[in-house]
Amino acid sequence: MNDIDAWVWWLVGAAALGIPLVVTAMPEFGMLAVGAVAAAIVAGLGGGVVVQVLVFAAVSVALIAVVRPIANRHRGQRPQLATGIDALKGKQAVVLERVDGSGGGRIKLAGEIWSARSLDTDRTYEVGQEVDVVDIEGATAIVM
């Protein structure tokens, strides 16, 4: 087997590693594919089989060791843009019906009418007062 055949085989291997990357969405396969491309470059430049395998292993392991922890760190972060119920937390609302700790009151929050109860069970809010939404439990806003 000559050097040209070796670099072609490395590229075939890289393409073959790209298939499970797409099917499983596991980025490790992509990192192995990049290692195979690096080995193909070494083979194309005339490097021996041992050097090719070492480059493949070194590049693949280096990418997995560096990129994977960064990806895991980003995966655990909350999105910058809050949506749904998370977007309502921290907003101000206006009391439409007396709100107390029992949960019988109503507020106007983001243009919609919500049932509400006071975070502090001893605290009541009268009609027209502005309150802050601290949490949402089901269809009830918890206010203070």
C-alpha positions as a printed NumPy array, in Angstrom:
array([[  0.   ,   0.   ,   0.   ],
       [  1.529,   3.332,  -0.99 ],
       [  1.173,   6.771,   0.666],
       [ -1.589,   7.941,  -1.668],
       [ -3.713,   4.951,  -0.728],
       [ -3.143,   5.687,   2.959],
       [ -4.436,   9.262,   2.823],
       [ -7.477,   8.135,   0.848],
       [ -8.23 ,   5.503,   3.492],
       [ -7.92 ,   8.091,   6.242],
       [-10.405,  10.343,   4.426],
       [-12.785,   7.407,   3.985],
       [-12.444,   6.771,   7.714],
       [-13.162,  10.443,   8.454],
       [-16.298,  10.299,   6.3  ],
       [-17.336,   7.067,   8.004],
       [-16.966,   8.741,  11.405],
       [-19.113,  11.616,  10.162],
       [-22.103,   9.322,   9.64 ],
       [-22.596,   8.38 ,  13.325],
       [-21.901,  12.025,  14.212],
       [-24.965,  13.06 ,  12.219],
       [-27.109,  10.099,  13.294],
       [-26.344,  10.179,  17.033],
       [-25.374,  13.845,  17.493],
       [-22.375,  12.732,  19.556],
       [-19.616,  15.304,  18.974],
       [-16.913,  12.782,  19.878],
       [-17.343,  11.188,  16.443],
       [-16.631,  14.568,  14.849],
       [-13.465,  14.919,  16.886],
       [-12.336,  11.467,  15.773],
       [-13.117,  12.474,  12.173],
       [-10.891,  15.546,  12.546],
       [ -8.146,  13.257,  13.861],
       [ -8.561,  11.086,  10.759],
       [ -8.274,  14.155,   8.506],
       [ -5.064,  15.148,  10.336],
       [ -3.717,  11.636,   9.77 ],
       [ -4.666,  11.908,   6.07 ],
       [ -2.627,  15.11 ,   5.823],
       [  0.371,  13.386,   7.432],
       [ -0.038,  10.457,   5.036],
       [ -0.256,  12.835,   2.087],
       [  2.99 ,  14.484,   3.205],
       [  4.708,  11.117,   3.297],
       [  4.553,  10.241,   6.993],
       [  4.778,   6.591,   7.917],
       [  1.95 ,   4.473,   9.267],
       [  3.156,   4.807,  12.869],
       [  3.277,   8.611,  12.59 ],
       [ -0.187,   8.636,  11.   ],
       [ -1.69 ,   6.588,  13.823],
       [  0.059,   8.724,  16.457],
       [ -1.249,  11.939,  14.853],
       [ -4.76 ,  10.467,  14.658],
       [ -4.646,   9.482,  18.329],
       [ -3.037,  12.734,  19.519],
       [ -5.427,  15.041,  17.635],
       [ -8.505,  13.017,  18.599],
       [ -7.587,  12.795,  22.282],
       [ -6.582,  16.477,  22.409],
       [ -9.894,  17.564,  20.893],
       [-11.91 ,  15.355,  23.231],
       [ -9.904,  16.555,  26.248],
       [-10.265,  20.251,  25.36 ],
       [-13.598,  20.613,  23.55 ],
       [-15.751,  18.215,  25.57 ],
       [-15.412,  20.021,  28.952],
       [-16.163,  23.346,  27.255],
       [-19.259,  21.881,  25.58 ],
       [-20.463,  20.359,  28.86 ],
       [-20.033,  23.692,  30.627],
       [-22.128,  25.471,  27.997],
       [-24.785,  22.755,  28.025],
       [-25.396,  23.352,  31.736],
       [-25.933,  27.107,  31.413],
       [-29.422,  28.563,  31.38 ],
       [-30.501,  30.282,  28.175],
       [-29.982,  34.055,  28.003],
       [-33.556,  34.664,  26.846],
       [-36.226,  33.696,  29.363],
       [-39.483,  32.495,  27.839],
       [-42.847,  31.29 ,  29.084],
       [-43.363,  31.328,  32.827],
       [-39.692,  32.137,  33.474],
       [-40.152,  35.426,  31.592],
       [-42.94 ,  36.476,  33.985],
       [-40.912,  36.034,  37.158],
       [-39.668,  39.399,  38.404],
       [-42.312,  41.376,  36.468],
       [-44.616,  43.898,  38.074],
       [-48.371,  43.413,  38.128],
       [-51.411,  45.39 ,  39.25 ],
       [-53.854,  43.972,  41.81 ],
       [-57.408,  43.669,  40.39 ],
       [-58.965,  41.796,  43.337],
       [-57.623,  41.731,  46.895],
       [-54.637,  39.363,  47.161],
       [-53.785,  37.529,  50.371],
       [-52.117,  34.284,  51.424],
       [-55.179,  32.142,  50.634],
       [-54.917,  32.619,  46.852],
       [-58.303,  34.156,  46.075],
       [-57.017,  37.355,  44.449],
       [-56.45 ,  38.43 ,  40.861],
       [-53.71 ,  40.469,  39.203],
       [-53.064,  41.854,  35.744],
       [-49.694,  40.533,  34.597],
       [-48.281,  41.181,  31.122],
       [-51.734,  42.074,  29.812],
       [-53.374,  38.91 ,  31.191],
       [-55.435,  38.266,  34.3  ],
       [-53.883,  35.747,  36.691],
       [-54.987,  34.294,  39.996],
       [-52.551,  35.314,  42.693],
       [-51.604,  34.767,  46.287],
       [-49.222,  36.541,  48.59 ],
       [-45.8  ,  35.056,  49.297],
       [-46.145,  36.197,  52.906],
       [-49.374,  34.614,  54.204],
       [-49.908,  37.518,  56.638],
       [-49.638,  40.202,  53.947],
       [-52.556,  41.487,  51.844],
       [-52.538,  43.706,  48.764],
       [-55.459,  45.923,  47.832],
       [-56.906,  46.8  ,  44.426],
       [-54.632,  49.119,  42.431],
       [-51.406,  48.264,  44.266],
       [-48.378,  47.201,  42.257],
       [-46.802,  43.891,  43.23 ],
       [-43.772,  41.927,  42.092],
       [-44.197,  38.377,  40.779],
       [-41.671,  36.126,  42.513],
       [-42.865,  32.746,  41.261],
       [-45.569,  30.97 ,  39.288],
       [-47.166,  27.794,  40.661],
       [-49.474,  26.267,  38.09 ],
       [-51.827,  29.095,  37.092],
       [-51.248,  31.117,  40.26 ],
       [-48.754,  33.965,  40.54 ],
       [-46.95 ,  34.286,  43.851],
       [-46.518,  37.994,  44.596],
       [-44.946,  40.346,  47.105]])
